[in-house]
Amino acid sequence: MAATGTMVAASADLSASVDANYTPDWKNYGTVDGTFYAAPLGANVKSFVWYSPKTFADNGWSIPTTWDELLALSDTVAATDVQPWCVGFGSGEATGWVGTDWMEDLMLRFQDAATYDKWVSNEMKFNDPKVAEVLSEAGKILKNPDYVGDVASIATTTFQDGGAGIVDGSCAMHRQASFIGGILAGDYGATIVTPADTDVEGGITTFYFPGVSADNKPALGGGEFVGAFSDRPEVQAVQLYLTSADWNNKKAALGTWFSAHLGLDTANVADPVNAVAVEILQNATTFRFDASDVMPAAVGAGSFWKEMTAWVAEDKSDKAVLDAIQASWPAN
């Protein structure tokens, strides 16, 4: 729409408001060829690890703040009768997308944002050593039977069932986006709680999926943007108001919605997981959209899903997986 001239460029006031109220990554996603068009609206976050505060408290486990601490915690849990991780890639024709989310989150942690962007566009090839490093790191959890049990079963376990173990205490951690809380509450009897609610049976909440260091805090997620098709003053006024702290706080107070607005007070976000999501977005060192959603469909909704599934179901090698995805990239 920007390329065809259907969408009009943002006003100077809107540009200044977004500069003041959002981290730069959000403005970049609303910019085309150097011209800013669309302002951020709502947001979602994928960089979560779900867990039971009661299970953690009963076992004396602490929340990890780095990747190495996360692996160390996994080792600690593995020495008990609780499985460290529960994972499910199953999603009908979309089976494998959970695996791509793991890769995307870890790409942001082990490589910088510029490298992530080159990977998304295929300027950096899928079988580049930097991507191979990330898949190897993912394998430290996803292909470790001490952490996940039967690795091959990940492919046939639905993503909904994948998180059920944290509700009944049979597993300790589950990496998934914010939406899974509603599914686990509605279908598996979970109660969404805060980290302080350590006495609630079936209570679940989240912690931030940690980076390589405690101050490395990238976030993976998504969001909506508001562009305009007219430069009439009233249209510009509405667009500008939607970037204000006043509108964002009033909107959040109505229910389950949240945004990346720096002026959004978490006191106005009733859902405790969404409140954590707001904190993640406001403190993120880098924010990026889901890579598979941006890649060509043949890859992002095709070979990437398929090969991540084969990686766990068939124990396909890292090299074979990455070579196959690269070979599927259009024009290759």
CSV table of C-alpha atoms in Angstrom, one decimal:
chain,number,residue,atom,x,y,z
A,1,MET,CA,0.0,0.0,0.0
A,2,ALA,CA,2.9,2.3,0.6
A,3,ALA,CA,4.5,1.4,-2.7
A,4,THR,CA,1.4,2.2,-4.6
A,5,GLY,CA,0.7,5.5,-2.9
A,6,THR,CA,-2.5,4.2,-1.3
A,7,MET,CA,-1.2,4.8,2.2
A,8,VAL,CA,-0.1,8.4,3.1
A,9,ALA,CA,3.1,9.2,4.9
A,10,ALA,CA,2.8,9.9,8.6
A,11,SER,CA,2.7,13.5,9.9
A,12,ALA,CA,5.6,15.1,11.7
A,13,ASP,CA,3.6,15.1,14.9
A,14,LEU,CA,2.9,11.3,14.6
A,15,SER,CA,6.6,10.6,13.9
A,16,ALA,CA,7.7,12.6,16.9
A,17,SER,CA,5.1,10.8,19.1
A,18,VAL,CA,6.3,7.3,18.1
A,19,ASP,CA,9.9,8.4,18.6
A,20,ALA,CA,9.0,9.4,22.2
A,21,ASN,CA,6.7,6.5,23.1
A,22,TYR,CA,8.2,3.4,21.5
A,23,THR,CA,11.5,1.7,21.1
A,24,PRO,CA,13.1,2.3,17.6
A,25,ASP,CA,12.4,-1.2,16.3
A,26,TRP,CA,8.6,-0.5,16.4
A,27,LYS,CA,9.0,2.6,14.2
A,28,ASN,CA,11.2,0.7,11.8
A,29,TYR,CA,8.4,-1.9,11.2
A,30,GLY,CA,6.1,1.0,10.1
A,31,THR,CA,8.7,2.4,7.8
A,32,VAL,CA,9.0,1.7,4.0
A,33,ASP,CA,12.0,2.8,2.0
A,34,GLY,CA,12.9,5.4,4.6
A,35,THR,CA,9.4,6.9,4.9
A,36,PHE,CA,7.4,6.4,8.1
A,37,TYR,CA,3.8,5.4,7.5
A,38,ALA,CA,2.2,3.3,10.2
A,39,ALA,CA,2.2,3.7,14.0
A,40,PRO,CA,2.2,0.7,16.4
A,41,LEU,CA,-1.0,-0.3,18.1
A,42,GLY,CA,-1.4,-3.7,20.0
A,43,ALA,CA,1.4,-6.2,20.6
A,44,ASN,CA,2.0,-9.8,21.5
A,45,VAL,CA,5.1,-11.5,23.0
A,46,LYS,CA,6.5,-15.0,22.3
A,47,SER,CA,9.7,-14.9,24.5
A,48,PHE,CA,8.1,-16.6,27.5
A,49,VAL,CA,8.8,-19.7,29.6
A,50,TRP,CA,5.7,-21.0,31.3
A,51,TYR,CA,6.1,-22.6,34.7
A,52,SER,CA,4.3,-23.4,38.0
A,53,PRO,CA,5.3,-21.1,40.9
A,54,LYS,CA,4.2,-23.9,43.3
A,55,THR,CA,6.4,-26.5,41.6
A,56,PHE,CA,9.4,-24.2,41.6
A,57,ALA,CA,8.8,-23.2,45.3
A,58,ASP,CA,8.3,-26.7,46.4
A,59,ASN,CA,11.6,-27.7,44.9
A,60,GLY,CA,13.6,-24.6,45.7
A,61,TRP,CA,14.2,-23.7,42.1
A,62,SER,CA,15.1,-20.1,41.1
A,63,ILE,CA,14.2,-18.3,38.0
A,64,PRO,CA,17.2,-18.3,35.5
A,65,THR,CA,18.4,-15.0,34.1
A,66,THR,CA,20.8,-16.3,31.4
A,67,TRP,CA,20.9,-19.1,28.9
A,68,ASP,CA,23.6,-21.0,30.9
A,69,GLU,CA,21.5,-20.7,34.1
A,70,LEU,CA,18.5,-22.1,32.1
A,71,LEU,CA,20.5,-25.1,31.1
A,72,ALA,CA,21.9,-25.5,34.6
A,73,LEU,CA,18.3,-25.4,36.0
A,74,SER,CA,17.3,-28.0,33.4
A,75,ASP,CA,20.1,-30.3,34.7
A,76,THR,CA,18.9,-29.7,38.3
A,77,VAL,CA,15.4,-30.6,37.4
A,78,ALA,CA,16.5,-33.7,35.4
A,79,ALA,CA,17.9,-35.1,38.6
A,80,THR,CA,14.4,-35.2,40.1
A,81,ASP,CA,11.3,-37.1,39.1
A,82,VAL,CA,10.0,-34.0,37.2
A,83,GLN,CA,10.8,-33.7,33.5
A,84,PRO,CA,12.6,-30.4,32.8
A,85,TRP,CA,10.7,-29.5,29.6
A,86,CYS,CA,7.5,-30.4,27.9
A,87,VAL,CA,7.2,-29.6,24.2
A,88,GLY,CA,4.8,-30.2,21.4
A,89,PHE,CA,5.3,-29.4,17.7
A,90,GLY,CA,2.0,-30.9,16.5
A,91,SER,CA,-0.5,-28.5,14.8
A,92,GLY,CA,-2.1,-30.4,11.9
A,93,GLU,CA,-0.9,-29.0,8.6
A,94,ALA,CA,1.1,-26.4,10.5
A,95,THR,CA,3.1,-28.9,12.5
A,96,GLY,CA,6.6,-27.6,13.2
A,97,TRP,CA,5.8,-23.9,13.8
A,98,VAL,CA,6.7,-24.3,17.5
A,99,GLY,CA,10.2,-25.4,16.4
A,100,THR,CA,10.6,-22.3,14.2
A,101,ASP,CA,9.7,-20.1,17.2
A,102,TRP,CA,12.4,-21.7,19.2
A,103,MET,CA,14.9,-21.0,16.4
A,104,GLU,CA,13.8,-17.4,16.1
A,105,ASP,CA,14.0,-16.7,19.8
A,106,LEU,CA,17.5,-18.2,20.0
A,107,MET,CA,18.6,-16.4,16.8
A,108,LEU,CA,17.9,-13.1,18.6
A,109,ARG,CA,19.9,-14.3,21.6
A,110,PHE,CA,23.0,-15.8,20.0
A,111,GLN,CA,23.2,-13.4,17.0
A,112,ASP,CA,22.6,-9.7,16.8
A,113,ALA,CA,19.6,-8.0,15.2
A,114,ALA,CA,21.3,-7.2,12.0
A,115,THR,CA,22.2,-10.9,11.6
A,116,TYR,CA,18.6,-11.8,12.3
A,117,ASP,CA,17.4,-9.5,9.6
A,118,LYS,CA,19.9,-10.9,7.1
A,119,TRP,CA,18.7,-14.4,8.0
A,120,VAL,CA,15.1,-13.4,7.4
A,121,SER,CA,15.8,-12.0,4.0
A,122,ASN,CA,18.2,-14.8,3.1
A,123,GLU,CA,21.1,-12.4,2.6
A,124,MET,CA,22.6,-14.7,5.1
A,125,LYS,CA,21.9,-18.3,4.0
A,126,PHE,CA,20.0,-20.8,6.1
A,127,ASN,CA,23.0,-23.1,6.3
A,128,ASP,CA,25.4,-20.3,7.4
A,129,PRO,CA,27.6,-21.3,10.4
A,130,LYS,CA,25.8,-18.7,12.5
A,131,VAL,CA,22.4,-20.4,11.9
A,132,ALA,CA,24.0,-23.7,12.6
A,133,GLU,CA,25.3,-22.5,15.9
A,134,VAL,CA,21.7,-21.5,16.9
A,135,LEU,CA,20.2,-24.8,15.9
A,136,SER,CA,22.9,-26.5,17.9
A,137,GLU,CA,22.0,-24.5,21.0
A,138,ALA,CA,18.3,-25.3,20.5
A,139,GLY,CA,19.3,-29.0,20.4
A,140,LYS,CA,20.8,-28.7,23.8
A,141,ILE,CA,17.2,-28.7,25.1
A,142,LEU,CA,15.0,-30.0,22.3
A,143,LYS,CA,17.1,-33.1,21.4
A,144,ASN,CA,18.1,-33.9,24.9
A,145,PRO,CA,16.1,-36.9,26.2
A,146,ASP,CA,17.1,-36.1,29.8
A,147,TYR,CA,15.2,-32.8,29.3
A,148,VAL,CA,12.3,-33.6,27.1
A,149,GLY,CA,11.8,-37.4,27.3
A,150,ASP,CA,11.2,-39.1,24.0
A,151,VAL,CA,12.5,-36.6,21.5
A,152,ALA,CA,10.5,-38.1,18.6
A,153,SER,CA,7.3,-37.7,20.5
A,154,ILE,CA,7.6,-33.9,20.2
A,155,ALA,CA,6.5,-34.1,16.6
A,156,THR,CA,3.2,-35.9,17.4
A,157,THR,CA,2.4,-34.1,20.7
A,158,THR,CA,0.1,-31.2,19.9
A,159,PHE,CA,1.2,-27.7,20.9
A,160,GLN,CA,-1.8,-27.6,23.2
A,161,ASP,CA,-0.9,-30.8,25.0
A,162,GLY,CA,2.7,-29.7,25.0
A,163,GLY,CA,2.1,-27.4,27.9
A,164,ALA,CA,-0.2,-29.6,30.0
A,165,GLY,CA,2.7,-31.0,32.1
A,166,ILE,CA,3.3,-27.7,33.9
A,167,VAL,CA,-0.3,-27.7,35.1
A,168,ASP,CA,-0.1,-31.2,36.7
A,169,GLY,CA,3.5,-30.8,37.8
A,170,SER,CA,4.9,-33.6,35.6
A,171,CYS,CA,7.2,-31.1,33.8
A,172,ALA,CA,8.8,-27.9,34.9
A,173,MET,CA,9.0,-25.5,31.9
A,174,HIS,CA,7.3,-24.9,28.6
A,175,ARG,CA,8.4,-22.2,26.1
A,176,GLN,CA,5.4,-20.7,24.4
A,177,ALA,CA,3.8,-17.4,23.5
A,178,SER,CA,1.3,-15.5,25.8
A,179,PHE,CA,-1.7,-17.0,24.1
A,180,ILE,CA,-1.1,-20.5,25.5
A,181,GLY,CA,-2.2,-19.4,29.0
A,182,GLY,CA,-5.8,-19.2,27.8
A,183,ILE,CA,-5.7,-22.7,26.3
A,184,LEU,CA,-4.2,-24.2,29.4
A,185,ALA,CA,-6.7,-22.5,31.6
A,186,GLY,CA,-9.7,-23.3,29.4
A,187,ASP,CA,-8.8,-26.9,28.5
A,188,TYR,CA,-6.4,-28.2,31.2
A,189,GLY,CA,-7.7,-26.6,34.4
A,190,ALA,CA,-4.8,-24.2,34.9
A,191,THR,CA,-5.1,-20.9,36.8
A,192,ILE,CA,-3.1,-17.9,35.7
A,193,VAL,CA,-1.3,-16.5,38.7
A,194,THR,CA,1.6,-14.2,39.6
A,195,PRO,CA,5.1,-15.5,40.5
A,196,ALA,CA,4.3,-14.8,44.2
A,197,ASP,CA,1.3,-17.3,44.2
A,198,THR,CA,3.3,-20.3,45.2
A,199,ASP,CA,0.5,-22.1,47.0
A,200,VAL,CA,-1.9,-22.4,44.1
A,201,GLU,CA,-2.3,-26.0,42.8
A,202,GLY,CA,-2.4,-25.8,39.0
A,203,GLY,CA,-1.3,-22.2,39.0
A,204,ILE,CA,0.9,-21.2,36.1
A,205,THR,CA,2.7,-18.0,35.0
A,206,THR,CA,5.8,-17.0,33.0
A,207,PHE,CA,9.3,-15.8,33.2
A,208,TYR,CA,11.3,-14.2,30.4
A,209,PHE,CA,13.1,-16.6,28.1
A,210,PRO,CA,16.7,-15.5,29.0
A,211,GLY,CA,19.4,-14.3,26.7
A,212,VAL,CA,23.1,-15.1,26.8
A,213,SER,CA,23.6,-12.5,29.5
A,214,ALA,CA,21.3,-10.9,32.0
A,215,ASP,CA,21.4,-7.6,30.2
A,216,ASN,CA,20.8,-9.1,26.8
A,217,LYS,CA,17.0,-8.9,26.5
A,218,PRO,CA,15.7,-9.4,22.9
A,219,ALA,CA,12.0,-10.0,22.4
A,220,LEU,CA,10.2,-12.0,19.7
A,221,GLY,CA,6.6,-11.2,19.0
A,222,GLY,CA,4.2,-9.3,16.8
A,223,GLY,CA,1.8,-6.5,16.6
A,224,GLU,CA,-0.6,-4.4,14.6
A,225,PHE,CA,0.1,-1.0,12.9
A,226,VAL,CA,-2.3,1.8,12.0
A,227,GLY,CA,-1.7,3.5,8.6
A,228,ALA,CA,-3.8,6.3,7.1
A,229,PHE,CA,-5.3,6.6,3.6
A,230,SER,CA,-6.1,10.3,3.9
A,231,ASP,CA,-4.2,13.3,5.3
A,232,ARG,CA,-7.3,15.0,6.5
A,233,PRO,CA,-6.8,16.7,9.9
A,234,GLU,CA,-9.3,14.5,11.7
A,235,VAL,CA,-7.6,11.3,10.4
A,236,GLN,CA,-4.2,12.5,11.6
A,237,ALA,CA,-5.7,13.5,15.0
A,238,VAL,CA,-7.1,9.9,15.5
A,239,GLN,CA,-3.8,8.4,14.4
A,240,LEU,CA,-1.9,10.6,16.8
A,241,TYR,CA,-4.2,9.9,19.8
A,242,LEU,CA,-3.7,6.2,19.3
A,243,THR,CA,-0.1,6.7,20.1
A,244,SER,CA,-0.8,8.6,23.4
A,245,ALA,CA,-0.3,7.2,26.9
A,246,ASP,CA,-3.9,8.2,27.7
A,247,TRP,CA,-5.4,6.0,25.0
A,248,ASN,CA,-3.1,3.1,25.6
A,249,ASN,CA,-3.7,3.0,29.3
A,250,LYS,CA,-7.5,3.3,28.9
A,251,LYS,CA,-7.6,0.6,26.3
A,252,ALA,CA,-5.4,-1.8,28.4
A,253,ALA,CA,-7.7,-1.2,31.4
A,254,LEU,CA,-10.7,-2.6,29.5
A,255,GLY,CA,-9.4,-6.2,29.3
A,256,THR,CA,-6.7,-8.4,27.8
A,257,TRP,CA,-5.1,-6.0,25.3
A,258,PHE,CA,-1.6,-4.5,25.7
A,259,SER,CA,1.0,-2.7,23.7
A,260,ALA,CA,4.6,-1.7,23.6
A,261,HIS,CA,3.9,1.9,24.6
A,262,LEU,CA,6.6,3.1,27.0
A,263,GLY,CA,3.9,5.0,28.9
A,264,LEU,CA,1.7,2.0,29.5
A,265,ASP,CA,1.4,1.5,33.3
A,266,THR,CA,1.4,-2.2,34.1
A,267,ALA,CA,-1.1,-1.4,36.9
A,268,ASN,CA,-3.6,-1.0,34.2
A,269,VAL,CA,-2.9,-4.5,32.7
A,270,ALA,CA,-5.1,-6.9,34.7
A,271,ASP,CA,-3.7,-10.2,33.4
A,272,PRO,CA,-0.4,-10.9,35.2
A,273,VAL,CA,1.2,-12.5,32.1
A,274,ASN,CA,0.3,-9.6,29.9
A,275,ALA,CA,1.8,-7.3,32.6
A,276,VAL,CA,5.1,-9.2,32.3
A,277,ALA,CA,4.8,-8.9,28.5
A,278,VAL,CA,4.6,-5.2,28.8
A,279,GLU,CA,7.7,-5.1,30.9
A,280,ILE,CA,9.5,-7.3,28.4
A,281,LEU,CA,8.6,-5.0,25.6
A,282,GLN,CA,9.4,-1.8,27.5
A,283,ASN,CA,12.9,-3.2,28.5
A,284,ALA,CA,13.7,-5.1,25.3
A,285,THR,CA,17.2,-4.4,23.9
A,286,THR,CA,15.9,-5.6,20.5
A,287,PHE,CA,12.4,-6.5,19.2
A,288,ARG,CA,11.8,-8.5,16.1
A,289,PHE,CA,8.7,-10.1,14.4
A,290,ASP,CA,8.4,-13.8,13.9
A,291,ALA,CA,10.8,-14.6,11.1
A,292,SER,CA,8.8,-17.4,9.5
A,293,ASP,CA,5.8,-15.0,9.1
A,294,VAL,CA,8.1,-12.7,7.0
A,295,MET,CA,9.9,-15.3,5.0
A,296,PRO,CA,8.5,-16.5,1.7
A,297,ALA,CA,5.6,-18.9,2.3
A,298,ALA,CA,7.4,-21.8,0.7
A,299,VAL,CA,10.0,-21.5,3.5
A,300,GLY,CA,8.3,-19.8,6.5
A,301,ALA,CA,5.1,-21.9,6.3
A,302,GLY,CA,6.7,-24.8,4.4
A,303,SER,CA,10.2,-26.2,4.6
A,304,PHE,CA,11.1,-24.5,7.9
A,305,TRP,CA,8.1,-26.2,9.6
A,306,LYS,CA,8.7,-29.5,7.8
A,307,GLU,CA,12.5,-29.7,8.5
A,308,MET,CA,12.2,-28.7,12.2
A,309,THR,CA,9.7,-31.5,12.5
A,310,ALA,CA,12.0,-34.0,10.8
A,311,TRP,CA,14.8,-32.8,13.1
A,312,VAL,CA,13.0,-34.2,16.1
A,313,ALA,CA,10.9,-36.9,14.6
A,314,GLU,CA,13.6,-38.6,12.5
A,315,ASP,CA,16.7,-37.3,14.3
A,316,LYS,CA,17.7,-35.5,11.0
A,317,SER,CA,21.1,-33.9,11.3
A,318,ASP,CA,21.5,-30.2,11.8
A,319,LYS,CA,23.3,-29.9,8.5
A,320,ALA,CA,20.7,-31.8,6.6
A,321,VAL,CA,17.9,-29.7,8.0
A,322,LEU,CA,19.6,-26.4,7.2
A,323,ASP,CA,20.7,-27.5,3.8
A,324,ALA,CA,17.2,-28.6,2.9
A,325,ILE,CA,15.6,-25.3,4.0
A,326,GLN,CA,18.2,-23.3,2.1
A,327,ALA,CA,17.6,-25.4,-1.0
A,328,SER,CA,13.8,-24.6,-0.8
A,329,TRP,CA,14.3,-20.8,-0.8
A,330,PRO,CA,12.7,-19.4,-3.9
A,331,ALA,CA,15.2,-18.8,-6.8
A,332,ASN,CA,17.7,-21.3,-5.3
